[in-house]
């Protein structure tokens, strides 16, 4: 069979095709030229638009700056007038009486306000709305406020200020057609309570700041706003840019400035470039058009060459049709013996190998499978008529092991197998990701330890062995001081501590044992010790390892651990039950003081259930109003007068059956119910004390747990507001150890309580670790001598010395001293000799219900002790 190439086209046909190509090229070039011209025009319009927007944005930016500067000046004037108006000396010398010598001559309220603060007008208006004091431009004058602001504006400003309580008000005004800010505030005595009261309305202090042309120019220079000024006439006031501040009555303050016009610089910079670009594009378009027309003529001459390549394309079409059936990464082809005869260019990209190095070599040298040869697998695939993918391995040029997925088919010619063809996809990343997912599903991300899933699998595997396996010991532990690390140094430091602890725990376990992290700082170890002594030794080793210093950056941390231990099968044979029992033992270790380990015992579960039941009973008691307050009277020892009483909570579970606080308060603190109980005690004590007379106070104990929250100050304030009890008649008793864990937070809470006006007293002083710095740093009003020092007082010389020392210490710090536990007349007499101010105890009066205490108030109102 002879192949005859097609005859070339006749000249007329070629001429028609050529003319058609040239016409198409010319139309395309014309369209392209128009598009380029349109793009240039659009670019110029965009430049003009952007320039206009920049100018507008500049004006808006200047307007915001001027508005903010005006607002900042108002805020500064508000701050200044509050500093002067809420000053007790201003109250005495400008309201109680007008002392011009103090105010002007001694420069307490005179020229300094003009020279330093630039207030052109300073006025004081008394309760009859007469200007009693005025300083204008630093000179003492008799000009009334109305002469500056006008009667209406001055009256409105004064009236608005009188409605405020310890606050100031501000107004924008025009003074002699110049913009100004006026602020006013009622003069008060501030926080000083010893100043004499004055009947009638408060005097009003007024500051006026004029924005003269010089001030406006200086303000514009500071803000980078050009020529900030007032309009020169009505026409100028309507021009932009401007800032309009409306005033009551239809007037307004108008400020003008000159725009920077940044867009003009953009226009002068870009438009010449665009024009030059248009010229260059026109020249290039002309040359490209000529070249394109020449190529259009030549393109028809290449038409004949396309027919020659059609046969070659047809021979390769079958190959790439087969390859398209399988999603491929790189393509390979072998002869019937398995020797590579073709590798696609993608092979080099994926593996890094040179293609020519592998051509002619057997495919088994490139791709390997653990169990069989690839050629043998391909032959079996052919026999069974299957086309299953096969996972195989290959090495990259860098020496990395890669995983590939091979898909292949047999190549036939004249019913004879001539080779194999297929593709290999690199699935290494997918396999690694799958392995990573499997790992993460059973391991902790931060520490790499086993997680709860793998822990339960491990326990299930060993607990369900037919012979029961070797004994298992489960140790649940957590870090005693981990939470302060997170709160003080941040979670990054906390994560570093957990990682280092995890590595130490891994060093403490054997090959058949397991360590897991459940959550936070809670870890679990599964040990294979055969006796209790061995477990105790391992726990001592754990304590030693954890107690070693841990460095995180520049900080060194020292930690201890608490551990709970449960064993299988003695305690439980189910994983979840074993974990629960170890947790119960861990809670016992925490409650017992931490830094120790405790073995699970069967009675622990019942104790926990008893605590939960007691917590439920406390909640029910709150709902059913079963709590009562008893009051133990407190006397002034030197005068014998009844000074107040300490509120003591009691739980009445039956008409004649009571539960004392020491049996339920610790559990309430542990369960989080203490705040609810405390709110009830505060409210009831304040309501009861309101009826005791204006001089007597009530004392309430505050739990240290309440200082860990942030709402204690607000809760006390709410109780005082709702009950109506003055803050000075409420005393809060606080134990010394409340400041040990977070002293700065405790100090902030105490300062907030003192700002309310309540009294703060150190309860049980002498039983903790308080030092002199403790009394100096924290804002206490008094302290109570703990009853433990009164047992041997005054018989014991040591007790006498301690009590006398505490009284002297309290007197040195100007604190009210109260003695608890006075049970004998001898104790009372000795305390009087030592000048102890207050006291309470069974000798003076036992805790009693409100009715009995009210009767005591009536009977002993003026009696001596």
PDB file of C-alpha atoms in Angstrom, residues 385-637:
ATOM      1  CA  UNK A 385      -9.049  -9.698  33.660  1.00  0.00           C
ATOM      2  CA  UNK A 386      -8.679  -7.214  36.542  1.00  0.00           C
ATOM      3  CA  UNK A 387      -7.363  -3.684  36.664  1.00  0.00           C
ATOM      4  CA  UNK A 388      -6.836  -3.168  40.393  1.00  0.00           C
ATOM      5  CA  UNK A 389      -4.457  -0.482  41.688  1.00  0.00           C
ATOM      6  CA  UNK A 390      -1.357  -1.616  43.567  1.00  0.00           C
ATOM      7  CA  UNK A 391       0.499   0.221  46.294  1.00  0.00           C
ATOM      8  CA  UNK A 392       4.237   0.067  45.793  1.00  0.00           C
ATOM      9  CA  UNK A 393       7.367   1.851  46.932  1.00  0.00           C
ATOM     10  CA  UNK A 394      10.111   3.777  45.172  1.00  0.00           C
ATOM     11  CA  UNK A 395      13.087   5.862  46.230  1.00  0.00           C
ATOM     12  CA  UNK A 396      13.440   9.489  45.192  1.00  0.00           C
ATOM     13  CA  UNK A 397      16.739  10.871  43.952  1.00  0.00           C
ATOM     14  CA  UNK A 398      17.208  12.424  47.423  1.00  0.00           C
ATOM     15  CA  UNK A 399      17.051   8.971  49.046  1.00  0.00           C
ATOM     16  CA  UNK A 400      13.538   9.384  50.515  1.00  0.00           C
ATOM     17  CA  UNK A 401      11.154   6.439  50.539  1.00  0.00           C
ATOM     18  CA  UNK A 402       7.967   7.301  48.679  1.00  0.00           C
ATOM     19  CA  UNK A 403       4.665   5.442  48.359  1.00  0.00           C
ATOM     20  CA  UNK A 404       3.005   5.220  44.956  1.00  0.00           C
ATOM     21  CA  UNK A 405      -0.248   3.821  43.632  1.00  0.00           C
ATOM     22  CA  UNK A 406       0.220   1.938  40.338  1.00  0.00           C
ATOM     23  CA  UNK A 407      -2.467   1.403  37.700  1.00  0.00           C
ATOM     24  CA  UNK A 408      -1.536  -0.568  34.536  1.00  0.00           C
ATOM     25  CA  UNK A 409      -2.898  -2.391  31.498  1.00  0.00           C
ATOM     26  CA  UNK A 410      -1.436  -4.711  28.863  1.00  0.00           C
ATOM     27  CA  UNK A 411      -0.427  -3.389  25.407  1.00  0.00           C
ATOM     28  CA  UNK A 412      -1.553  -5.639  22.532  1.00  0.00           C
ATOM     29  CA  UNK A 413      -0.585  -5.615  18.860  1.00  0.00           C
ATOM     30  CA  UNK A 414      -1.980  -8.153  16.387  1.00  0.00           C
ATOM     31  CA  UNK A 415      -3.289 -10.189  19.351  1.00  0.00           C
ATOM     32  CA  UNK A 416       0.179 -10.373  20.823  1.00  0.00           C
ATOM     33  CA  UNK A 417       1.282  -8.818  24.093  1.00  0.00           C
ATOM     34  CA  UNK A 418       4.060  -6.352  23.416  1.00  0.00           C
ATOM     35  CA  UNK A 419       4.324  -4.729  26.842  1.00  0.00           C
ATOM     36  CA  UNK A 420       2.596  -2.879  29.655  1.00  0.00           C
ATOM     37  CA  UNK A 421       1.572   0.758  30.107  1.00  0.00           C
ATOM     38  CA  UNK A 422       0.359   2.580  33.213  1.00  0.00           C
ATOM     39  CA  UNK A 423       0.619   5.416  35.673  1.00  0.00           C
ATOM     40  CA  UNK A 424       2.023   5.919  39.164  1.00  0.00           C
ATOM     41  CA  UNK A 425       0.529   8.474  41.587  1.00  0.00           C
ATOM     42  CA  UNK A 426       2.611   9.648  44.545  1.00  0.00           C
ATOM     43  CA  UNK A 427       0.328   9.164  47.581  1.00  0.00           C
ATOM     44  CA  UNK A 428       3.032   9.585  50.235  1.00  0.00           C
ATOM     45  CA  UNK A 429       1.528  12.762  51.702  1.00  0.00           C
ATOM     46  CA  UNK A 430      -1.921  11.220  51.878  1.00  0.00           C
ATOM     47  CA  UNK A 431      -0.572   8.120  53.631  1.00  0.00           C
ATOM     48  CA  UNK A 432       1.432  10.267  56.071  1.00  0.00           C
ATOM     49  CA  UNK A 433      -1.640  12.402  56.747  1.00  0.00           C
ATOM     50  CA  UNK A 434      -3.694   9.264  57.391  1.00  0.00           C
ATOM     51  CA  UNK A 435      -1.018   7.953  59.749  1.00  0.00           C
ATOM     52  CA  UNK A 436      -0.934  11.351  61.474  1.00  0.00           C
ATOM     53  CA  UNK A 437      -4.695  11.318  61.914  1.00  0.00           C
ATOM     54  CA  UNK A 438      -4.501   7.820  63.388  1.00  0.00           C
ATOM     55  CA  UNK A 439      -1.771   8.995  65.763  1.00  0.00           C
ATOM     56  CA  UNK A 440      -3.633  12.132  66.839  1.00  0.00           C
ATOM     57  CA  UNK A 441      -6.819  10.156  67.457  1.00  0.00           C
ATOM     58  CA  UNK A 442      -5.001   8.166  70.131  1.00  0.00           C
ATOM     59  CA  UNK A 443      -2.381  10.650  71.406  1.00  0.00           C
ATOM     60  CA  UNK A 444      -2.288  14.044  73.057  1.00  0.00           C
ATOM     61  CA  UNK A 445      -1.263  16.772  70.613  1.00  0.00           C
ATOM     62  CA  UNK A 446       0.797  18.845  73.066  1.00  0.00           C
ATOM     63  CA  UNK A 447       2.797  16.159  74.869  1.00  0.00           C
ATOM     64  CA  UNK A 448       2.675  13.206  72.470  1.00  0.00           C
ATOM     65  CA  UNK A 449       1.453  10.975  75.312  1.00  0.00           C
ATOM     66  CA  UNK A 450      -1.437   8.578  74.954  1.00  0.00           C
ATOM     67  CA  UNK A 451      -4.867  10.139  75.285  1.00  0.00           C
ATOM     68  CA  UNK A 452      -8.002   8.802  76.922  1.00  0.00           C
ATOM     69  CA  UNK A 453      -8.880   6.644  73.890  1.00  0.00           C
ATOM     70  CA  UNK A 454      -5.582   4.734  73.915  1.00  0.00           C
ATOM     71  CA  UNK A 455      -5.624   4.551  77.723  1.00  0.00           C
ATOM     72  CA  UNK A 456      -9.015   2.836  77.682  1.00  0.00           C
ATOM     73  CA  UNK A 457      -7.848   0.489  74.882  1.00  0.00           C
ATOM     74  CA  UNK A 458      -4.750  -0.415  76.905  1.00  0.00           C
ATOM     75  CA  UNK A 459      -6.775  -1.047  80.077  1.00  0.00           C
ATOM     76  CA  UNK A 460      -9.418  -3.040  78.217  1.00  0.00           C
ATOM     77  CA  UNK A 461      -6.781  -5.197  76.535  1.00  0.00           C
ATOM     78  CA  UNK A 462      -5.047  -6.096  79.814  1.00  0.00           C
ATOM     79  CA  UNK A 463      -8.139  -6.321  82.009  1.00  0.00           C
ATOM     80  CA  UNK A 464      -9.978  -8.677  79.643  1.00  0.00           C
ATOM     81  CA  UNK A 465      -7.174 -11.232  79.236  1.00  0.00           C
ATOM     82  CA  UNK A 466      -8.444 -14.776  79.895  1.00  0.00           C
ATOM     83  CA  UNK A 467      -6.011 -15.353  82.753  1.00  0.00           C
ATOM     84  CA  UNK A 468      -6.515 -11.877  84.129  1.00  0.00           C
ATOM     85  CA  UNK A 469      -2.928 -10.927  83.297  1.00  0.00           C
ATOM     86  CA  UNK A 470      -0.536  -9.334  85.747  1.00  0.00           C
ATOM     87  CA  UNK A 471      -1.963  -6.886  88.341  1.00  0.00           C
ATOM     88  CA  UNK A 472      -2.474  -3.334  87.120  1.00  0.00           C
ATOM     89  CA  UNK A 473      -2.043  -0.220  89.227  1.00  0.00           C
ATOM     90  CA  UNK A 474      -3.638   3.004  88.009  1.00  0.00           C
ATOM     91  CA  UNK A 475      -2.052   6.253  89.276  1.00  0.00           C
ATOM     92  CA  UNK A 476      -3.995   9.457  88.533  1.00  0.00           C
ATOM     93  CA  UNK A 477      -2.025  12.632  89.246  1.00  0.00           C
ATOM     94  CA  UNK A 478      -2.259  16.366  88.711  1.00  0.00           C
ATOM     95  CA  UNK A 479       0.081  19.301  89.327  1.00  0.00           C
ATOM     96  CA  UNK A 480      -0.617  21.227  92.531  1.00  0.00           C
ATOM     97  CA  UNK A 481       0.650  24.651  91.383  1.00  0.00           C
ATOM     98  CA  UNK A 482      -0.151  24.557  87.661  1.00  0.00           C
ATOM     99  CA  UNK A 483      -3.061  27.028  87.523  1.00  0.00           C
ATOM    100  CA  UNK A 484      -1.022  30.008  88.892  1.00  0.00           C
ATOM    101  CA  UNK A 485       1.603  29.348  86.196  1.00  0.00           C
ATOM    102  CA  UNK A 486      -1.027  29.695  83.458  1.00  0.00           C
ATOM    103  CA  UNK A 487      -2.542  32.785  85.053  1.00  0.00           C
ATOM    104  CA  UNK A 488       0.788  34.508  85.826  1.00  0.00           C
ATOM    105  CA  UNK A 489       3.122  33.551  82.979  1.00  0.00           C
ATOM    106  CA  UNK A 490       0.634  32.682  80.225  1.00  0.00           C
ATOM    107  CA  UNK A 491      -0.435  29.518  78.407  1.00  0.00           C
ATOM    108  CA  UNK A 492       2.849  29.268  76.473  1.00  0.00           C
ATOM    109  CA  UNK A 493       4.723  28.772  79.745  1.00  0.00           C
ATOM    110  CA  UNK A 494       2.033  26.369  80.923  1.00  0.00           C
ATOM    111  CA  UNK A 495       2.375  24.285  77.740  1.00  0.00           C
ATOM    112  CA  UNK A 496       6.154  24.151  78.182  1.00  0.00           C
ATOM    113  CA  UNK A 497       5.721  22.960  81.782  1.00  0.00           C
ATOM    114  CA  UNK A 498       3.297  20.229  80.672  1.00  0.00           C
ATOM    115  CA  UNK A 499       5.704  19.083  77.945  1.00  0.00           C
ATOM    116  CA  UNK A 500       8.617  18.813  80.370  1.00  0.00           C
ATOM    117  CA  UNK A 501       6.477  17.003  82.956  1.00  0.00           C
ATOM    118  CA  UNK A 502       5.359  14.561  80.234  1.00  0.00           C
ATOM    119  CA  UNK A 503       8.975  13.739  79.365  1.00  0.00           C
ATOM    120  CA  UNK A 504       9.783  13.124  83.050  1.00  0.00           C
ATOM    121  CA  UNK A 505       6.784  10.837  83.444  1.00  0.00           C
ATOM    122  CA  UNK A 506       7.811   8.848  80.350  1.00  0.00           C
ATOM    123  CA  UNK A 507      11.206   8.228  81.957  1.00  0.00           C
ATOM    124  CA  UNK A 508       9.447   6.739  84.985  1.00  0.00           C
ATOM    125  CA  UNK A 509       7.552   3.942  83.177  1.00  0.00           C
ATOM    126  CA  UNK A 510       8.657   0.561  81.851  1.00  0.00           C
ATOM    127  CA  UNK A 511       8.160  -1.047  78.424  1.00  0.00           C
ATOM    128  CA  UNK A 512       4.893  -2.752  79.367  1.00  0.00           C
ATOM    129  CA  UNK A 513       3.476   0.321  81.110  1.00  0.00           C
ATOM    130  CA  UNK A 514       1.660   3.417  79.889  1.00  0.00           C
ATOM    131  CA  UNK A 515       1.460   7.133  80.680  1.00  0.00           C
ATOM    132  CA  UNK A 516      -1.424   9.241  79.312  1.00  0.00           C
ATOM    133  CA  UNK A 517      -2.612  12.833  79.549  1.00  0.00           C
ATOM    134  CA  UNK A 518      -6.358  13.187  80.007  1.00  0.00           C
ATOM    135  CA  UNK A 519      -6.837  16.962  80.162  1.00  0.00           C
ATOM    136  CA  UNK A 520      -5.161  20.085  81.502  1.00  0.00           C
ATOM    137  CA  UNK A 521      -2.601  19.025  84.105  1.00  0.00           C
ATOM    138  CA  UNK A 522      -4.158  15.586  84.782  1.00  0.00           C
ATOM    139  CA  UNK A 523      -2.044  12.537  83.884  1.00  0.00           C
ATOM    140  CA  UNK A 524      -2.556   8.793  84.343  1.00  0.00           C
ATOM    141  CA  UNK A 525       0.112   6.118  84.733  1.00  0.00           C
ATOM    142  CA  UNK A 526      -0.583   2.398  84.367  1.00  0.00           C
ATOM    143  CA  UNK A 527       2.044   0.450  86.335  1.00  0.00           C
ATOM    144  CA  UNK A 528       2.726  -3.302  86.396  1.00  0.00           C
ATOM    145  CA  UNK A 529       3.991  -3.587  89.970  1.00  0.00           C
ATOM    146  CA  UNK A 530       3.168  -6.767  91.875  1.00  0.00           C
ATOM    147  CA  UNK A 531       3.011  -5.323  95.404  1.00  0.00           C
ATOM    148  CA  UNK A 532       2.052  -2.162  97.203  1.00  0.00           C
ATOM    149  CA  UNK A 533       5.586  -1.411  98.379  1.00  0.00           C
ATOM    150  CA  UNK A 534       6.785  -1.299  94.789  1.00  0.00           C
ATOM    151  CA  UNK A 535       4.029   1.167  93.858  1.00  0.00           C
ATOM    152  CA  UNK A 536       4.913   3.393  96.817  1.00  0.00           C
ATOM    153  CA  UNK A 537       8.552   3.433  95.688  1.00  0.00           C
ATOM    154  CA  UNK A 538       7.469   4.353  92.156  1.00  0.00           C
ATOM    155  CA  UNK A 539       5.278   7.174  93.518  1.00  0.00           C
ATOM    156  CA  UNK A 540       8.187   8.492  95.580  1.00  0.00           C
ATOM    157  CA  UNK A 541      10.250   8.473  92.374  1.00  0.00           C
ATOM    158  CA  UNK A 542       7.498  10.433  90.603  1.00  0.00           C
ATOM    159  CA  UNK A 543       7.415  13.007  93.407  1.00  0.00           C
ATOM    160  CA  UNK A 544      11.197  13.398  93.184  1.00  0.00           C
ATOM    161  CA  UNK A 545      11.145  13.809  89.384  1.00  0.00           C
ATOM    162  CA  UNK A 546       8.375  16.414  89.389  1.00  0.00           C
ATOM    163  CA  UNK A 547       9.936  18.434  92.216  1.00  0.00           C
ATOM    164  CA  UNK A 548      13.036  19.158  90.130  1.00  0.00           C
ATOM    165  CA  UNK A 549      13.060  22.801  88.901  1.00  0.00           C
ATOM    166  CA  UNK A 550      11.446  23.501  85.525  1.00  0.00           C
ATOM    167  CA  UNK A 551      12.764  26.350  83.377  1.00  0.00           C
ATOM    168  CA  UNK A 552      10.544  28.201  80.916  1.00  0.00           C
ATOM    169  CA  UNK A 553      12.556  30.988  79.367  1.00  0.00           C
ATOM    170  CA  UNK A 554      13.870  33.186  82.158  1.00  0.00           C
ATOM    171  CA  UNK A 555      11.552  31.743  84.818  1.00  0.00           C
ATOM    172  CA  UNK A 556      12.067  28.703  87.056  1.00  0.00           C
ATOM    173  CA  UNK A 557       9.050  26.853  88.505  1.00  0.00           C
ATOM    174  CA  UNK A 558       8.862  24.386  91.383  1.00  0.00           C
ATOM    175  CA  UNK A 559       5.908  21.983  91.364  1.00  0.00           C
ATOM    176  CA  UNK A 560       4.499  19.171  93.430  1.00  0.00           C
ATOM    177  CA  UNK A 561       1.932  16.521  92.555  1.00  0.00           C
ATOM    178  CA  UNK A 562      -1.044  14.864  94.168  1.00  0.00           C
ATOM    179  CA  UNK A 563      -1.774  11.249  93.248  1.00  0.00           C
ATOM    180  CA  UNK A 564      -4.661   8.863  93.619  1.00  0.00           C
ATOM    181  CA  UNK A 565      -4.049   5.111  93.271  1.00  0.00           C
ATOM    182  CA  UNK A 566      -6.444   2.319  92.362  1.00  0.00           C
ATOM    183  CA  UNK A 567      -5.512  -1.294  91.563  1.00  0.00           C
ATOM    184  CA  UNK A 568      -7.065  -3.992  89.425  1.00  0.00           C
ATOM    185  CA  UNK A 569      -8.662  -6.358  89.913  1.00  0.00           C
ATOM    186  CA  UNK A 570      -8.876  -5.601  93.664  1.00  0.00           C
ATOM    187  CA  UNK A 571     -10.697  -2.252  93.305  1.00  0.00           C
ATOM    188  CA  UNK A 572     -12.319  -2.712  89.889  1.00  0.00           C
ATOM    189  CA  UNK A 573     -11.944  -4.705  86.694  1.00  0.00           C
ATOM    190  CA  UNK A 574     -13.571  -2.233  84.302  1.00  0.00           C
ATOM    191  CA  UNK A 575     -11.507   0.656  82.858  1.00  0.00           C
ATOM    192  CA  UNK A 576     -14.002   3.443  83.553  1.00  0.00           C
ATOM    193  CA  UNK A 577     -14.662   2.222  87.085  1.00  0.00           C
ATOM    194  CA  UNK A 578     -10.929   1.967  87.764  1.00  0.00           C
ATOM    195  CA  UNK A 579     -10.418   5.562  86.526  1.00  0.00           C
ATOM    196  CA  UNK A 580     -13.273   6.801  88.685  1.00  0.00           C
ATOM    197  CA  UNK A 581     -11.833   5.201  91.807  1.00  0.00           C
ATOM    198  CA  UNK A 582      -8.386   6.627  91.121  1.00  0.00           C
ATOM    199  CA  UNK A 583     -10.003  10.067  90.718  1.00  0.00           C
ATOM    200  CA  UNK A 584     -11.738   9.658  94.081  1.00  0.00           C
ATOM    201  CA  UNK A 585      -8.387   8.878  95.691  1.00  0.00           C
ATOM    202  CA  UNK A 586      -6.840  11.875  93.897  1.00  0.00           C
ATOM    203  CA  UNK A 587      -9.519  14.178  95.344  1.00  0.00           C
ATOM    204  CA  UNK A 588      -8.735  12.814  98.796  1.00  0.00           C
ATOM    205  CA  UNK A 589      -5.059  13.606  98.246  1.00  0.00           C
ATOM    206  CA  UNK A 590      -5.946  17.175  97.245  1.00  0.00           C
ATOM    207  CA  UNK A 591      -8.190  17.629 100.284  1.00  0.00           C
ATOM    208  CA  UNK A 592      -5.508  16.178 102.567  1.00  0.00           C
ATOM    209  CA  UNK A 593      -3.065  18.950 101.677  1.00  0.00           C
ATOM    210  CA  UNK A 594      -1.615  17.897  98.285  1.00  0.00           C
ATOM    211  CA  UNK A 595       1.973  16.745  97.491  1.00  0.00           C
ATOM    212  CA  UNK A 596       1.203  13.139  98.440  1.00  0.00           C
ATOM    213  CA  UNK A 597      -0.401   9.954  97.187  1.00  0.00           C
ATOM    214  CA  UNK A 598      -3.385   8.140  98.617  1.00  0.00           C
ATOM    215  CA  UNK A 599      -4.652   4.634  97.854  1.00  0.00           C
ATOM    216  CA  UNK A 600      -8.309   4.179  97.093  1.00  0.00           C
ATOM    217  CA  UNK A 601     -10.431   2.750  99.910  1.00  0.00           C
ATOM    218  CA  UNK A 602     -14.041   1.656  99.641  1.00  0.00           C
ATOM    219  CA  UNK A 603     -15.237   4.155 102.262  1.00  0.00           C
ATOM    220  CA  UNK A 604     -14.032   7.074 100.116  1.00  0.00           C
ATOM    221  CA  UNK A 605     -16.896   6.652  97.674  1.00  0.00           C
ATOM    222  CA  UNK A 606     -19.447   6.774 100.473  1.00  0.00           C
ATOM    223  CA  UNK A 607     -17.780   9.880 101.926  1.00  0.00           C
ATOM    224  CA  UNK A 608     -17.978  11.567  98.542  1.00  0.00           C
ATOM    225  CA  UNK A 609     -21.628  10.642  98.284  1.00  0.00           C
ATOM    226  CA  UNK A 610     -22.205  12.051 101.792  1.00  0.00           C
ATOM    227  CA  UNK A 611     -20.625  15.326 100.691  1.00  0.00           C
ATOM    228  CA  UNK A 612     -22.777  15.465  97.565  1.00  0.00           C
ATOM    229  CA  UNK A 613     -25.858  14.775  99.659  1.00  0.00           C
ATOM    230  CA  UNK A 614     -24.876  17.522 102.123  1.00  0.00           C
ATOM    231  CA  UNK A 615     -24.389  19.942  99.204  1.00  0.00           C
ATOM    232  CA  UNK A 616     -27.878  19.105  97.945  1.00  0.00           C
ATOM    233  CA  UNK A 617     -29.258  19.667 101.464  1.00  0.00           C
ATOM    234  CA  UNK A 618     -27.548  23.082 101.617  1.00  0.00           C
ATOM    235  CA  UNK A 619     -29.145  24.087  98.302  1.00  0.00           C
ATOM    236  CA  UNK A 620     -32.515  22.924  99.591  1.00  0.00           C
ATOM    237  CA  UNK A 621     -31.975  24.817 102.866  1.00  0.00           C
ATOM    238  CA  UNK A 622     -31.350  28.032 100.922  1.00  0.00           C
ATOM    239  CA  UNK A 623     -34.600  27.556  99.011  1.00  0.00           C
ATOM    240  CA  UNK A 624     -36.582  26.660 102.146  1.00  0.00           C
ATOM    241  CA  UNK A 625     -35.156  29.513 104.272  1.00  0.00           C
ATOM    242  CA  UNK A 626     -33.741  27.146 106.922  1.00  0.00           C
ATOM    243  CA  UNK A 627     -30.766  29.369 107.787  1.00  0.00           C
ATOM    244  CA  UNK A 628     -30.908  31.759 110.754  1.00  0.00           C
ATOM    245  CA  UNK A 629     -28.658  34.513 112.040  1.00  0.00           C
ATOM    246  CA  UNK A 630     -27.615  34.729 115.691  1.00  0.00           C
ATOM    247  CA  UNK A 631     -25.889  37.839 116.999  1.00  0.00           C
ATOM    248  CA  UNK A 632     -23.092  37.875 119.594  1.00  0.00           C
ATOM    249  CA  UNK A 633     -22.887  41.300 121.247  1.00  0.00           C
ATOM    250  CA  UNK A 634     -19.650  43.280 121.128  1.00  0.00           C
ATOM    251  CA  UNK A 635     -18.985  45.902 123.809  1.00  0.00           C
ATOM    252  CA  UNK A 636     -16.754  48.922 124.213  1.00  0.00           C
ATOM    253  CA  UNK A 637     -14.764  47.686 127.209  1.00  0.00           C
TER     254      UNK A 637
END
